[in-house]
Coordinates of C-alpha atoms in Angstrom, one line a residue:
Chain A
X1 CA -16.3 -0.4 28.1
X2 CA -15.6 -2.9 25.9
X3 CA -13.7 -5.9 26.9
X4 CA -11.4 -8.0 24.9
X5 CA -12.0 -11.6 23.4
X6 CA -9.6 -14.3 23.6
X7 CA -8.0 -15.6 20.3
X8 CA -7.2 -19.3 20.1
X9 CA -5.0 -20.1 17.1
X10 CA -4.5 -23.8 16.6
X11 CA -2.3 -25.4 14.5
X12 CA -2.3 -22.9 12.1
X13 CA -0.2 -24.0 8.4
X14 CA 0.4 -21.4 5.4
X15 CA 2.3 -22.7 2.4
X16 CA 3.8 -20.4 -0.6
X17 CA 4.9 -23.6 -2.8
X18 CA 7.4 -24.5 -1.3
X19 CA 7.9 -22.5 1.2
X20 CA 6.4 -23.0 4.8
X21 CA 5.4 -19.2 5.8
X22 CA 3.7 -20.4 8.7
X23 CA 4.4 -24.2 10.0
X24 CA 1.6 -25.0 12.7
X25 CA 1.4 -22.1 14.9
X26 CA -0.7 -22.7 18.0
X27 CA -1.0 -19.4 20.6
X28 CA -3.7 -18.5 23.0
X29 CA -4.2 -15.0 23.3
X30 CA -6.3 -14.3 26.6
X31 CA -9.0 -11.4 26.9
X32 CA -7.6 -8.2 26.9
X33 CA -3.9 -9.3 26.5
X34 CA -1.1 -7.8 24.7
X35 CA 0.4 -10.5 22.6
X36 CA 3.7 -9.5 20.4
X37 CA 4.7 -11.7 17.2
X38 CA 8.5 -11.0 17.0
X39 CA 10.8 -12.1 14.2
X40 CA 12.8 -11.0 11.4
X41 CA 10.7 -10.8 7.8
X42 CA 10.1 -13.8 6.4
X43 CA 9.3 -15.3 9.9
X44 CA 5.9 -15.8 9.3
X45 CA 4.9 -13.2 12.2
X46 CA 3.0 -11.1 10.1
X47 CA 1.6 -13.9 7.8
X48 CA 0.1 -15.4 11.2
X49 CA -1.7 -12.0 11.6
X50 CA -3.0 -11.4 8.3
X51 CA -4.3 -14.8 8.6
X52 CA -6.3 -13.9 12.0
X53 CA -7.0 -10.7 10.0
X54 CA -8.5 -12.8 7.2
X55 CA -6.9 -12.0 4.1
X56 CA -4.6 -14.8 4.1
X57 CA -6.5 -18.0 3.8
X58 CA -4.5 -20.6 5.8
X59 CA -3.9 -24.6 4.6
X60 CA -4.5 -25.7 7.8
X61 CA -5.3 -25.2 11.7
X62 CA -8.1 -23.0 12.5
X63 CA -8.6 -19.8 14.5
X64 CA -11.4 -18.6 17.0
X65 CA -12.3 -15.4 18.3
X66 CA -14.1 -15.6 22.0
X67 CA -14.7 -19.0 21.5
X68 CA -16.1 -19.1 17.8
X69 CA -14.3 -20.5 14.9
X70 CA -13.7 -17.4 12.4
X71 CA -11.3 -19.7 10.1
X72 CA -14.0 -19.5 7.2
X73 CA -15.4 -16.1 7.4
X74 CA -14.2 -13.0 5.4
X75 CA -12.3 -10.5 6.8
X76 CA -15.4 -8.0 6.8
X77 CA -17.5 -10.5 8.9
X78 CA -14.5 -10.6 12.0
X79 CA -15.1 -7.3 13.3
X80 CA -11.4 -7.3 14.3
X81 CA -9.4 -3.8 14.0
X82 CA -6.5 -3.9 12.0
X83 CA -3.6 -1.1 11.5
X84 CA -1.7 -1.9 8.8
X85 CA 1.9 -1.4 8.5
X86 CA 1.3 1.6 5.8
X87 CA -1.7 2.8 7.5
X88 CA -3.7 2.2 4.6
X89 CA -5.6 5.4 5.2
X90 CA -8.2 6.5 2.6
X91 CA -6.7 9.4 0.3
X92 CA -9.6 10.4 -1.1
X93 CA -11.1 11.0 2.2
X94 CA -10.5 13.4 5.1
X95 CA -9.5 12.3 8.4
X96 CA -13.2 12.2 9.7
X97 CA -14.1 10.3 6.8
X98 CA -11.9 7.9 7.2
X99 CA -12.7 7.2 10.7
X100 CA -16.3 7.2 10.2
X101 CA -15.9 4.4 7.8
X102 CA -16.5 1.5 9.8
X103 CA -19.5 2.9 11.1
X104 CA -21.0 4.2 7.8
X105 CA -20.1 0.1 6.5
X106 CA -22.3 -0.5 9.6
X107 CA -24.8 1.7 8.5
X108 CA -25.0 3.8 12.2
X109 CA -26.7 6.8 12.5
X110 CA -24.9 10.1 11.3
X111 CA -25.7 11.1 15.1
X112 CA -24.3 8.3 16.6
X113 CA -21.3 8.3 13.9
X114 CA -20.6 12.1 14.9
X115 CA -19.8 10.8 18.4
X116 CA -17.8 8.0 18.0
X117 CA -15.7 9.8 15.7
X118 CA -14.9 12.3 18.5
X119 CA -14.5 10.0 21.3
X120 CA -11.1 8.5 19.0
X121 CA -10.3 11.5 17.8
X122 CA -10.0 12.5 21.7
X123 CA -8.4 9.2 22.5
X124 CA -5.8 9.4 19.9
X125 CA -5.3 13.3 20.7
X126 CA -6.2 14.4 17.2
X127 CA -9.4 16.3 18.6
X128 CA -8.5 19.2 16.0
X129 CA -7.9 17.8 12.9
X130 CA -10.8 16.2 11.8
X131 CA -11.5 18.3 8.9
X132 CA -7.5 17.9 7.6
X133 CA -7.0 15.7 4.6
X134 CA -4.7 12.7 5.1
X135 CA -1.9 14.3 2.4
X136 CA -1.4 16.8 5.0
X137 CA -1.0 15.1 7.9
X138 CA 2.6 13.5 9.3
X139 CA 3.6 10.0 9.7
X140 CA 2.9 10.2 13.3
X141 CA -0.5 11.8 12.7
X142 CA -1.6 9.4 9.8
X143 CA -0.8 6.2 12.4
X144 CA -3.0 8.0 15.0
X145 CA -5.7 8.2 12.6
X146 CA -5.3 4.6 11.4
X147 CA -5.2 3.6 15.1
X148 CA -8.5 5.9 15.6
X149 CA -10.1 4.0 12.5
X150 CA -9.3 0.2 13.9
X151 CA -11.0 1.5 17.0
X152 CA -14.1 3.0 16.5
X153 CA -16.4 0.8 16.0
X154 CA -15.3 -1.0 19.6
X155 CA -14.1 -4.2 18.0
X156 CA -13.0 -7.0 20.8
X157 CA -9.2 -7.6 19.3
X158 CA -6.9 -5.1 17.4
X159 CA -4.3 -6.5 15.2
X160 CA -1.4 -4.1 14.5
X161 CA 1.2 -5.0 11.7
X162 CA 4.7 -3.0 12.4
X163 CA 2.6 0.0 12.8
X164 CA 5.6 2.2 13.9
X165 CA 8.0 0.6 11.4
X166 CA 7.9 3.8 9.3
X167 CA 8.4 6.6 12.2
X168 CA 11.5 7.6 14.0
X169 CA 13.0 6.9 17.1
X170 CA 11.5 9.4 19.0
X171 CA 7.6 9.7 17.5
X172 CA 8.2 5.6 18.0
X173 CA 9.0 5.8 21.7
X174 CA 5.8 8.8 22.4
X175 CA 3.5 6.2 20.2
X176 CA 4.5 3.1 21.9
X177 CA 3.6 5.0 25.4
X178 CA 0.3 6.0 23.9
X179 CA -0.6 2.6 22.5
X180 CA -0.1 1.2 25.6
X181 CA -2.3 3.7 27.4
X182 CA -4.8 3.1 24.8
X183 CA -4.7 -0.7 25.3
X184 CA -5.0 -0.5 29.2
X185 CA -7.9 2.0 28.8
X186 CA -9.8 -0.1 26.5
X187 CA -9.2 -3.3 27.5
X188 CA -9.0 -4.4 24.0
X189 CA -7.1 -7.7 23.0
X190 CA -3.9 -6.9 21.0
X191 CA -2.1 -9.1 18.6
X192 CA 1.1 -6.7 17.5
X193 CA 3.4 -7.5 14.8
X194 CA 7.3 -6.5 15.2
X195 CA 10.7 -6.7 14.5
X196 CA 12.2 -4.4 17.3
X197 CA 13.0 -6.3 20.4
X198 CA 12.7 -3.4 22.4
X199 CA 9.4 -2.1 21.5
X200 CA 8.6 -6.1 22.1
X201 CA 10.0 -5.8 25.5
X202 CA 7.9 -2.7 26.8
X203 CA 4.7 -2.8 25.3
X204 CA 3.6 -7.1 25.9
X205 CA 2.7 -9.1 28.4
X206 CA 3.7 -12.0 26.3
X207 CA 6.2 -12.1 23.5
X208 CA 6.2 -15.1 20.5
X209 CA 9.2 -14.7 19.2
X210 CA 8.9 -16.5 15.5
X211 CA 11.6 -17.8 13.5
X212 CA 11.1 -20.0 9.9
X213 CA 7.3 -20.2 10.6
X214 CA 7.3 -21.6 13.8
X215 CA 7.2 -20.0 17.4
X216 CA 10.7 -20.4 19.1
X217 CA 9.3 -19.1 22.4
X218 CA 6.5 -17.7 24.2
X219 CA 6.8 -16.1 27.4
X220 CA 6.6 -13.0 29.3
X221 CA 9.3 -10.1 28.6
X222 CA 11.3 -11.2 31.4
X223 CA 11.1 -14.7 30.6
X224 CA 12.4 -14.5 27.3
X225 CA 14.9 -12.3 27.7
X226 CA 16.4 -13.8 30.8
X227 CA 15.2 -17.5 30.0
X228 CA 15.7 -17.8 26.6
X229 CA 14.8 -21.0 25.4
X230 CA 17.4 -21.9 22.4
X231 CA 20.3 -19.6 21.1
X232 CA 18.3 -17.9 18.6
X233 CA 15.9 -16.3 21.2
X234 CA 19.0 -15.3 23.3
X235 CA 20.7 -13.8 20.5
X236 CA 17.4 -11.7 19.4
X237 CA 17.4 -9.8 22.5
X238 CA 20.5 -8.1 22.6
X239 CA 24.2 -9.4 23.3
X240 CA 24.9 -12.7 25.4
X241 CA 27.6 -14.4 26.8
X242 CA 27.4 -18.2 25.7
X243 CA 29.4 -21.3 27.5
X244 CA 30.1 -24.3 26.5
X245 CA 28.9 -26.7 29.7
X246 CA 28.1 -29.9 30.9
X247 CA 25.2 -30.9 32.9
X248 CA 26.6 -32.3 36.0
X249 CA 23.2 -32.6 38.0
X250 CA 20.0 -31.7 36.1
X251 CA 16.8 -31.2 37.8
X252 CA 15.1 -27.5 38.7
X253 CA 18.5 -26.2 40.1
X254 CA 20.9 -27.9 37.6
X255 CA 25.0 -27.6 38.1
X256 CA 27.0 -26.9 35.2
X257 CA 30.8 -27.5 34.6
X258 CA 31.8 -25.2 31.9
X259 CA 33.9 -26.8 29.3
X260 CA 38.2 -26.6 30.3
X261 CA 37.4 -25.7 33.9
X262 CA 38.1 -28.5 36.5
X263 CA 37.5 -27.1 39.6
X264 CA 34.6 -24.2 38.4
X265 CA 30.9 -25.3 38.6
X266 CA 27.9 -23.1 37.6
X267 CA 24.0 -22.5 39.1
X268 CA 21.4 -22.1 37.0
X269 CA 17.4 -21.4 38.0
X270 CA 15.5 -24.2 35.4
X271 CA 11.7 -24.0 34.8
X272 CA 11.8 -26.7 32.0
X273 CA 13.3 -30.2 31.5
X274 CA 16.7 -30.6 29.6
X275 CA 17.5 -33.0 26.4
X276 CA 20.2 -33.8 24.3
X277 CA 24.1 -34.0 25.3
X278 CA 25.4 -30.4 24.6
X279 CA 24.7 -27.6 26.6
X280 CA 25.1 -24.2 26.5
X281 CA 25.1 -21.9 29.4
X282 CA 23.6 -17.9 29.0
X283 CA 24.4 -14.8 30.8
X284 CA 23.4 -11.3 29.9
X285 CA 26.4 -8.8 30.2
X286 CA 24.8 -6.4 32.3
X287 CA 24.0 -9.1 34.6
X288 CA 27.7 -10.0 35.7
X289 CA 29.2 -7.7 38.5
X290 CA 32.7 -7.8 38.9
X291 CA 35.0 -8.3 42.4
X292 CA 38.5 -9.3 43.4
X293 CA 37.5 -12.2 45.3
X294 CA 35.4 -15.5 45.3
X295 CA 32.0 -14.2 46.3
X296 CA 29.7 -16.6 48.2
X297 CA 26.5 -14.0 48.6
X298 CA 26.5 -15.5 44.3
X299 CA 26.2 -18.7 43.2
X300 CA 28.2 -18.4 40.0
X301 CA 32.0 -17.3 40.2
X302 CA 34.2 -17.2 37.5
X303 CA 38.2 -15.8 37.8
X304 CA 39.2 -14.2 34.5
X305 CA 41.4 -11.1 33.4
X306 CA 40.2 -7.7 31.7
X307 CA 41.4 -7.8 28.1
X308 CA 39.6 -4.9 26.7
X309 CA 37.6 -1.5 27.5
X310 CA 35.0 -0.4 25.5
X311 CA 33.1 3.3 26.3
X312 CA 29.2 3.4 25.1
X313 CA 28.1 6.3 26.3
X314 CA 25.5 5.0 29.0
X315 CA 27.3 2.0 29.9
X316 CA 31.0 0.7 29.2
X317 CA 31.9 -2.7 28.2
X318 CA 34.2 -5.0 29.7
X319 CA 35.9 -8.0 28.0
X320 CA 36.8 -10.9 30.4
X321 CA 39.2 -13.3 29.1
X322 CA 38.4 -16.6 31.5
X323 CA 38.8 -20.6 31.4
X324 CA 35.5 -20.5 29.5
X325 CA 36.6 -18.2 26.6
X326 CA 35.6 -14.3 26.7
X327 CA 32.5 -13.0 28.3
X328 CA 31.3 -9.9 28.3
X329 CA 30.5 -7.3 31.3
X330 CA 28.4 -4.4 31.0
X331 CA 28.9 -1.8 33.7
X332 CA 27.1 1.2 34.5
X333 CA 28.9 4.4 33.2
X334 CA 30.0 5.3 36.5
X335 CA 31.5 2.5 37.6
X336 CA 35.3 2.7 38.5
X337 CA 36.7 1.4 35.2
X338 CA 40.0 3.1 35.7
X339 CA 40.5 0.8 38.1
X340 CA 40.7 -2.4 36.1
X341 CA 42.9 -2.1 33.1
X342 CA 43.8 -4.6 30.6
X343 CA 45.5 -7.5 32.2
X344 CA 44.0 -7.2 35.7
X345 CA 42.8 -10.1 37.7
X346 CA 39.0 -10.1 38.4
X347 CA 36.4 -12.7 39.8
X348 CA 32.9 -12.2 37.8
X349 CA 29.8 -13.2 39.8
X350 CA 26.1 -13.4 38.5
X351 CA 22.8 -15.1 40.0
X352 CA 22.1 -18.5 39.5
X353 CA 18.4 -16.9 37.7
X354 CA 20.4 -15.1 35.6
X355 CA 22.0 -18.1 34.2
X356 CA 19.9 -19.7 31.2
X357 CA 20.7 -22.7 30.3
X358 CA 19.9 -25.0 26.6
X359 CA 20.6 -27.4 24.1
X360 CA 23.2 -26.3 21.8
X361 CA 21.9 -27.8 18.8
X362 CA 18.1 -26.2 19.1
Chain B
X1 CA 38.5 15.1 -12.4
X2 CA 37.2 18.0 -11.1
X3 CA 33.6 18.8 -10.6
X4 CA 31.9 22.0 -11.3
X5 CA 30.2 24.2 -8.7
X6 CA 26.7 23.8 -8.2
X7 CA 26.1 27.4 -9.5
X8 CA 27.2 27.0 -12.8
X9 CA 26.2 23.1 -13.3
X10 CA 22.6 24.4 -12.6
X11 CA 23.0 27.0 -14.6
X12 CA 24.3 24.8 -17.7
X13 CA 21.4 22.4 -16.5
X14 CA 18.8 24.8 -17.6
X15 CA 21.0 26.2 -20.7
X16 CA 20.2 22.4 -21.4
X17 CA 16.9 22.2 -21.2
X18 CA 16.0 25.4 -23.1
X19 CA 18.3 23.8 -26.0
X20 CA 16.5 20.6 -25.9
X21 CA 13.0 22.3 -25.6
X22 CA 13.8 24.4 -28.8
X23 CA 13.7 22.3 -31.7
X24 CA 9.9 21.1 -31.0
X25 CA 9.3 24.3 -30.1
X26 CA 10.0 25.3 -33.7
X27 CA 7.8 23.1 -35.3
X28 CA 5.0 23.3 -32.8
X29 CA 5.5 27.1 -33.2
X30 CA 5.4 27.0 -37.1
X31 CA 3.3 24.1 -37.9
X32 CA 0.8 24.1 -35.5
X33 CA 0.4 27.4 -33.9
X34 CA 0.8 29.7 -37.0
X35 CA -1.6 27.9 -38.9
X36 CA -4.4 27.6 -36.4
X37 CA -4.0 31.3 -35.6
X38 CA -4.2 31.9 -39.5
X39 CA -7.2 29.5 -39.6
X40 CA -9.2 31.5 -36.9
X41 CA -8.3 34.9 -38.4
X42 CA -9.7 33.3 -41.9
X43 CA -12.6 32.5 -40.5
X44 CA -13.7 36.1 -39.3
X45 CA -11.8 38.0 -42.6
X46 CA -15.2 37.7 -45.1
X47 CA -16.1 40.7 -46.7
X48 CA -19.8 40.6 -45.7
X49 CA -19.1 40.8 -42.1
X50 CA -16.2 39.2 -39.4
X51 CA -19.3 37.5 -37.8
X52 CA -21.0 36.3 -40.9
X53 CA -20.1 32.9 -40.8
X54 CA -20.5 32.1 -37.3
X55 CA -24.5 33.8 -37.6
X56 CA -25.1 31.0 -41.0
X57 CA -23.7 28.3 -38.6
X58 CA -25.8 29.5 -35.6
X59 CA -28.9 30.1 -38.0
X60 CA -29.0 27.1 -40.6
X61 CA -30.3 24.1 -38.5
X62 CA -28.3 21.9 -40.5
X63 CA -24.9 22.9 -39.1
X64 CA -26.3 22.9 -35.5
X65 CA -27.5 19.5 -36.4
X66 CA -24.5 17.7 -37.4
X67 CA -23.0 19.6 -34.4
X68 CA -25.2 18.0 -31.5
X69 CA -25.2 14.7 -33.4
X70 CA -21.1 15.0 -33.3
X71 CA -21.4 15.9 -29.8
X72 CA -23.7 13.2 -28.8
X73 CA -22.3 10.4 -30.9
X74 CA -18.8 11.1 -29.0
X75 CA -20.4 11.0 -25.9
X76 CA -22.2 7.8 -26.2
X77 CA -18.8 6.2 -27.9
X78 CA -17.0 7.9 -24.6
X79 CA -19.5 5.9 -22.4
X80 CA -19.3 2.9 -24.4
X81 CA -15.1 2.9 -24.2
X82 CA -15.4 3.7 -20.7
X83 CA -18.1 0.3 -20.2
X84 CA -15.7 -1.7 -21.9
X85 CA -12.6 -0.1 -21.3
X86 CA -13.0 -0.4 -17.3
X87 CA -12.4 -4.3 -17.1
X88 CA -9.6 -4.7 -19.5
X89 CA -7.8 -1.7 -17.1
X90 CA -8.5 -3.3 -14.3
X91 CA -7.0 -6.9 -15.6
X92 CA -4.2 -4.6 -17.1
X93 CA -3.2 -2.7 -13.7
X94 CA -3.3 -5.6 -11.7
X95 CA -1.7 -8.5 -13.7
X96 CA 1.6 -10.3 -13.3
X97 CA 4.5 -9.0 -15.4
X98 CA 3.5 -11.4 -18.3
X99 CA 0.0 -10.8 -18.0
X100 CA 0.3 -7.1 -18.6
X101 CA 2.5 -7.8 -22.0
X102 CA 0.1 -9.7 -23.1
X103 CA -2.9 -7.2 -22.6
X104 CA -0.5 -4.4 -23.8
X105 CA 0.4 -6.4 -26.9
X106 CA -3.7 -6.9 -27.9
X107 CA -4.1 -3.5 -27.2
X108 CA -1.2 -2.1 -29.5
X109 CA -1.4 -5.0 -32.2
X110 CA -5.2 -2.9 -33.1
X111 CA -3.5 0.1 -32.3
X112 CA -0.5 -0.4 -34.9
X113 CA -2.9 -1.1 -37.5
X114 CA -3.9 1.3 -40.1
X115 CA -7.0 3.3 -39.2
X116 CA -8.7 2.8 -43.0
X117 CA -8.0 -1.1 -42.6
X118 CA -9.7 -1.4 -39.5
X119 CA -12.9 0.7 -40.7
X120 CA -13.0 -1.6 -44.2
X121 CA -12.4 -4.7 -41.9
X122 CA -15.6 -3.2 -39.7
X123 CA -17.4 -3.1 -43.6
X124 CA -16.9 -6.3 -44.3
X125 CA -17.8 -7.6 -40.7
X126 CA -20.6 -5.7 -40.4
X127 CA -22.6 -5.5 -43.8
X128 CA -25.7 -7.5 -43.8
X129 CA -23.9 -10.3 -45.6
X130 CA -21.5 -10.2 -43.2
X131 CA -20.6 -12.4 -40.0
X132 CA -22.4 -10.9 -37.5
X133 CA -25.7 -10.7 -39.5
X134 CA -25.3 -14.3 -40.6
X135 CA -25.0 -15.3 -37.1
X136 CA -28.2 -13.1 -36.2
X137 CA -29.4 -15.0 -39.4
X138 CA -29.3 -18.3 -36.9
X139 CA -31.2 -17.3 -34.1
X140 CA -34.0 -15.2 -36.8
X141 CA -32.8 -12.1 -36.2
X142 CA -30.7 -11.4 -39.6
X143 CA -32.2 -9.1 -41.3
X144 CA -34.2 -7.1 -38.7
X145 CA -31.0 -5.7 -37.2
X146 CA -28.6 -2.9 -39.4
X147 CA -25.1 -3.0 -37.9
X148 CA -23.3 -0.7 -40.4
X149 CA -24.3 2.7 -42.2
X150 CA -25.9 3.8 -39.7
X151 CA -25.0 5.3 -36.2
X152 CA -24.6 1.9 -35.1
X153 CA -21.7 1.5 -37.1
X154 CA -20.4 4.9 -36.2
X155 CA -20.6 3.6 -32.6
X156 CA -19.1 0.1 -33.1
X157 CA -16.1 1.4 -35.3
X158 CA -15.3 4.8 -33.0
X159 CA -15.4 2.6 -29.8
X160 CA -12.7 0.0 -31.1
X161 CA -10.9 2.8 -32.5
X162 CA -10.8 5.0 -29.3
X163 CA -10.9 2.3 -26.6
X164 CA -7.1 2.1 -26.0
X165 CA -7.4 6.0 -25.3
X166 CA -9.8 4.7 -22.1
X167 CA -7.9 2.0 -21.2
X168 CA -4.4 3.1 -20.9
X169 CA -4.9 6.6 -19.0
X170 CA -7.3 4.2 -16.4
X171 CA -4.9 1.8 -16.3
X172 CA -2.1 4.2 -15.5
X173 CA -4.5 5.3 -12.4
X174 CA -5.6 2.3 -11.0
X175 CA -2.2 0.5 -11.1
X176 CA -1.4 3.4 -8.6
X177 CA -4.0 2.5 -6.4
X178 CA -2.6 0.6 -2.9
X179 CA -4.1 -2.7 -2.9
X180 CA -3.7 -2.8 0.9
X181 CA -6.2 -0.3 0.8
X182 CA -9.0 -2.7 -0.5
X183 CA -8.2 -4.8 2.7
X184 CA -8.3 -2.1 5.0
X185 CA -11.8 -1.4 3.4
X186 CA -12.7 -5.3 4.2
X187 CA -11.3 -5.3 8.0
X188 CA -13.4 -2.6 8.3
X189 CA -16.3 -4.2 7.9
X190 CA -16.7 -3.4 3.8
X191 CA -17.9 -6.4 1.7
X192 CA -15.8 -6.4 -1.5
X193 CA -18.6 -5.1 -3.3
X194 CA -18.8 -2.2 -1.0
X195 CA -14.9 -1.6 -0.8
X196 CA -15.1 -1.3 -4.7
X197 CA -18.0 1.3 -4.4
X198 CA -16.5 3.2 -1.9
X199 CA -12.9 3.3 -1.8
X200 CA -11.7 1.8 -5.4
X201 CA -14.0 3.7 -7.7
X202 CA -13.3 7.4 -6.2
X203 CA -9.6 6.3 -6.2
X204 CA -10.0 5.6 -10.3
X205 CA -12.5 8.4 -10.8
X206 CA -9.4 10.8 -12.3
X207 CA -8.7 8.1 -14.6
X208 CA -11.8 7.8 -16.1
X209 CA -12.6 11.2 -16.5
X210 CA -9.1 11.7 -18.3
X211 CA -10.5 8.6 -20.8
X212 CA -13.4 10.4 -21.2
X213 CA -12.3 13.6 -21.8
X214 CA -9.4 12.1 -24.2
X215 CA -12.2 9.6 -25.9
X216 CA -14.5 12.4 -26.4
X217 CA -12.4 15.4 -28.3
X218 CA -10.5 12.8 -30.2
X219 CA -13.8 11.5 -31.2
X220 CA -14.9 15.2 -31.8
X221 CA -12.4 15.8 -34.4
X222 CA -13.3 11.8 -36.5
X223 CA -13.6 11.6 -40.2
X224 CA -13.0 8.5 -41.3
X225 CA -15.2 6.1 -39.1
X226 CA -18.3 8.3 -40.0
X227 CA -17.7 8.2 -43.5
X228 CA -16.9 4.9 -44.1
X229 CA -19.1 3.2 -41.4
X230 CA -22.1 5.6 -41.0
X231 CA -25.0 6.4 -43.2
X232 CA -26.0 9.9 -44.7
X233 CA -27.6 11.0 -41.5
X234 CA -24.7 10.4 -39.8
X235 CA -22.5 13.1 -40.4
X236 CA -19.8 14.3 -38.4
X237 CA -18.4 18.2 -38.2
X238 CA -15.0 17.2 -39.9
X239 CA -17.1 15.6 -42.6
X240 CA -18.8 18.9 -43.0
X241 CA -15.6 21.0 -42.8
X242 CA -14.3 18.5 -45.7
X243 CA -17.2 19.2 -47.8
X244 CA -16.9 23.2 -47.8
X245 CA -13.1 22.8 -48.5
X246 CA -13.6 19.8 -51.4
X247 CA -17.1 20.4 -52.8
X248 CA -18.4 24.6 -52.1
X249 CA -14.8 25.7 -52.0
X250 CA -16.0 28.1 -49.2
X251 CA -12.6 28.1 -47.4
X252 CA -13.6 30.7 -44.6
X253 CA -16.3 28.9 -43.9
X254 CA -14.8 25.6 -43.2
X255 CA -12.4 27.8 -41.0
X256 CA -15.2 28.9 -39.1
X257 CA -16.7 25.5 -38.6
X258 CA -13.3 24.2 -37.7
X259 CA -12.9 26.8 -35.3
X260 CA -16.2 25.8 -33.3
X261 CA -15.0 22.7 -33.2
X262 CA -11.4 23.5 -31.7
X263 CA -13.4 25.8 -29.5
X264 CA -15.8 22.8 -28.3
X265 CA -12.6 20.4 -27.7
X266 CA -10.9 23.1 -25.5
X267 CA -13.9 24.4 -23.6
X268 CA -14.1 20.1 -22.4
X269 CA -10.7 20.2 -22.2
X270 CA -10.8 23.0 -19.6
X271 CA -14.0 21.6 -17.7
X272 CA -12.4 18.3 -17.2
X273 CA -8.9 19.6 -16.0
X274 CA -10.5 22.1 -13.8
X275 CA -12.9 19.6 -12.0
X276 CA -10.9 16.4 -12.3
X277 CA -6.7 17.6 -12.5
X278 CA -6.4 15.6 -15.6
X279 CA -2.6 17.3 -15.8
X280 CA -1.9 14.8 -12.7
X281 CA -3.1 11.9 -15.0
X282 CA -0.8 13.0 -18.1
X283 CA 2.0 14.0 -15.6
X284 CA 2.1 10.6 -14.3
X285 CA 2.3 12.0 -10.6

């Protein structure tokens, strides 16, 4: 079984005119790891991926695969599987010949090609379509063919540039599951680019959130979701509550005091040092529970009054007015919201581990 | 404002389509289809028998020789246009908007210049005292190479005149090739040359075929260039037709020759259309 290769990107820089497309990006992807570059368009995620693939010639920095420097190698010598955003299937070839293309370029014997193409067609569940024309395939099927073509020559690394961007939501979720299965099955290293945060969270071992050509944070899905290192990263993954705080005691378990509240302290679990003079504490709406009094079982307790209720289908949102500003709370649809009419006094409570704190300037 | 119901709007639409097509249809029928039909009928209406002219074309060697020469020179012209036109079309298709306008301007400048003017210009340039022979004289080849009043002259003239008909359809097909396909081929292990041969060429083949058929069929009917730049042995079928109209006044034999030319053109177009879907190239999509 082919094993994945490590990717080491160091100080990678690319400038287009006055614009820094990527600015000193460094990232190490371990063998067999699934790492996602997540960001908006123009964040530099695709440029980084295309530099690894060999289509973007960097102005500075280096790229190594399996420890050997490939920065100066042309794409065809890098032996990487690439799945392009629009699939880039060859319209003049049928499914079989598209998938056989990399093997033919490597001058494999026809019998070997037959075996390998059948193997990957099985892998992507397209066994019966090998004679089809590309134009006769649905979007999802084209995606599978592109994936099969990128995997048929057993590359140690698979690069995917928004591979599911053109598909509808249901198909996207189905293919996410399938790509993860294939990743596990083959042990190939995957560097994946997307702008869809849910896709990144559900598929990745680690996520690198990119903005302005830089990696804003690199961490596991849990880390980047629950301990974002700045406001941009926090805002990227759905709704969050930001509270202006002063740091009363720094260290591993800092004590924070919300602006405008004398007798309340908040607690966070922090994995990195704090610097700066204005801080924000962040807590996700679904991490907050509601009670009718201070609860010593929780490190954080904040009093407030219910302002508004919104029914959102699977969940309901409660907006609570507190001395530190409005706080959104997500509750299950099954929670008894009727007991919490507007104006009702409540206590908000959450764990220290659910509180992130970062410099407000970042 | 009230909007018309969908059904009646569709009806108005198709009425408008018919009305808009009508003037063109009349011109085409009155000035093309009817005369061509008349020409074909004339070629068969001789007191000596309906097929007499065709029999003569088949039996007397000079006619088939001229036909063969016309076909051969036209085929070589088409091949030369492909050879010279391909790089230009490639540049045109993948140029920046500014580059595109410059290349198109160069193509159309020569395109807009009168055919006779261009033919006479070539006579000036290619004649034994012209600039090319003088240049060749500098390297000691001045007298040995004849560039005009022979097949070389016809090929040079034909190729230059017909080049745009190769470049434009070819560039149209090339500009529709998704550039990421070449990247995909590279990522799959193809060198730039192999990616070009295995992906690009097959994708633009239909454009090349369209250009070849277009240049070839246009060349078949050429008159001015072979008459002015060719020698006595470089007669095209069109010159033979003209000779039969103006010199021997044998109109129905000229009609038969024209019908042969027309048939050759239609057969070639049919072949091109059947095997290379030229209609898609002309139609844009």
